[in-house]
Amino acid sequence: MYLRTLLEVQAEAMTTISSERLAELAGVNAAKVRKDLSYLGSYGTRGVGYDVDHLLVQMSRELGLTRDWPVAIVGVGNLGAALANYGGFGDRGFPVAALVDADPSKVGTMFGGHKIRDLDDLPALVEELGIAIGIIATPAAGAQEVADRLVAAGVTSILNFAPAVVTVPDHAQLRKVDLALELQVLSFYGQRESIGASLREELGVSAESKESVG
Amino acid sequence: MYLRTLLEVQAEAMTTISSERLAELAGVNAAKVRKDLSYLGSYGTRGVGYDVDHLLVQMSRELGLTRDWPVAIVGVGNLGAALANYGGFGDRGFPVAALVDADPSKVGTMFGGHKIRDLDDLPALVEELGIAIGIIATPAAGAQEVADRLVAAGVTSILNFAPAVVTVPDHAQLRKVDLALELQVLSFYGQRESIGASLREELGVSAESKESVG
DNA sequence: CCGACCTTGTTCGTTTGTTCACAAAGTCCC
DNA sequence: GGGACTTTGTGAACAAACGAACAAGGTCGG
């Protein structure tokens, strides 16, 4: 998040930035910014702030963003296809290097400039293309097996879009994005609001207005 | 998450479930399950567990999932188009009811069965279609304005896919999904692993093998 | 009807994460 | 060159989340 903010700051030709300003832009507390940045080392200058360029270099290095990380998308259904077409990954250093599916009728066909490969080809793909990250975009039922096969093939970073609990060995990293879950959380607040609204209506009370925290 | 797990459990024709089993399936601690479920009320039976059907009803009601929540996708670029085509939202009670874009050359054209509407139409769409949730899939630069206009139009729940810090008034709810950020986090661990691997190689130490926490 | 057994609901100590507050360090103007 | 001012880095206070442990409540077999 800091990285993204710093890139914007850099684009505005600012050479240094204070923790306070960075906190404001990133939407967090200034003390937290300083504590977080201190893990990189003491790169700030008291009385001045942090050198934007230097911070960006250090941060990119620490985050491993000085090289590209080829990703494989497993599951070329609705979501997988959508993600494959979405250009945002490649732009940010995560080129989609392979598409994989278990469905024999899909394997061998082209999609978005890639020939869809079989799940069994995973080890070869890792070897040939240096796949570092696997994206699971299969139905929930197949997610765990795909994860297992990704790990077996040597992929140690997995991003799971399938709405299922998936576990991996400790040496592998797993993150999950559950789109429906996010909407359900919003639905929860929407629900509470509806209840609040009908209650207020019933009681003839006007809604309180709150100020944004920024 | 519990809801999803319970639906699977229900599909297997189990009528009751213990906090321990539910915890295992959901990948969390049993005490946490009991604490979480206790917010719904005391729906468990000591010595037996929780009634799956009853829990599902209570939970769906509490989460506001007993009705559909129409969503509007703002920004029909790569990501917006991908999300619009992805059927997963509708299946889960969040039908895509409208597509909105600021680009005049897109407005009026059809996409995935919807005529793309102008940003200015938002208040009317909220009125006509009962849009409850707005999904921001624009470039980062436009995200804040879209959020402001969604809120102004009466949408109080927003899911932001744009890689930008967006703020909303306190009465509105905002959640964000940053796909590139997730990959960057994975890259960080991948990077550490690479460093670890080269260090170990240099020192002639073999990698430690860790057991999964399950 | 009773005792053995199971599972919930909740308390409480522990850990983790965030924020405040301030000394140390450095800049900048006169 | 010196003093006023700014900003970092971090120790200590505060807050939130987690998980172990256990009493209370309930089932079930005999």
Short mmCIF file of C-alpha atoms in Angstrom, two decimals, chain B residues 76 80-82 84-85 99 109-116:
data_model
loop_
_atom_site.label_atom_id
_atom_site.label_comp_id
_atom_site.label_asym_id
_atom_site.label_seq_id
_atom_site.Cartn_x
_atom_site.Cartn_y
_atom_site.Cartn_z
CA VAL B 76 -16.70 -1.50 -17.84
CA GLY B 80 -15.45 -4.48 -14.92
CA ALA B 81 -16.25 -6.53 -18.01
CA ALA B 82 -14.69 -9.57 -16.43
CA ALA B 84 -19.91 -8.58 -15.29
CA ASN B 85 -19.38 -11.84 -17.16
CA LEU B 99 -23.39 -1.47 -15.78
CA THR B 109 -23.70 0.12 -26.01
CA MET B 110 -24.73 -3.34 -24.84
CA PHE B 111 -22.56 -5.61 -22.77
CA GLY B 112 -23.54 -8.96 -21.35
CA GLY B 113 -27.21 -8.25 -21.71
CA HIS B 114 -27.06 -4.78 -20.17
CA LYS B 115 -27.09 -1.40 -21.79
CA ILE B 116 -24.21 0.57 -20.32
#
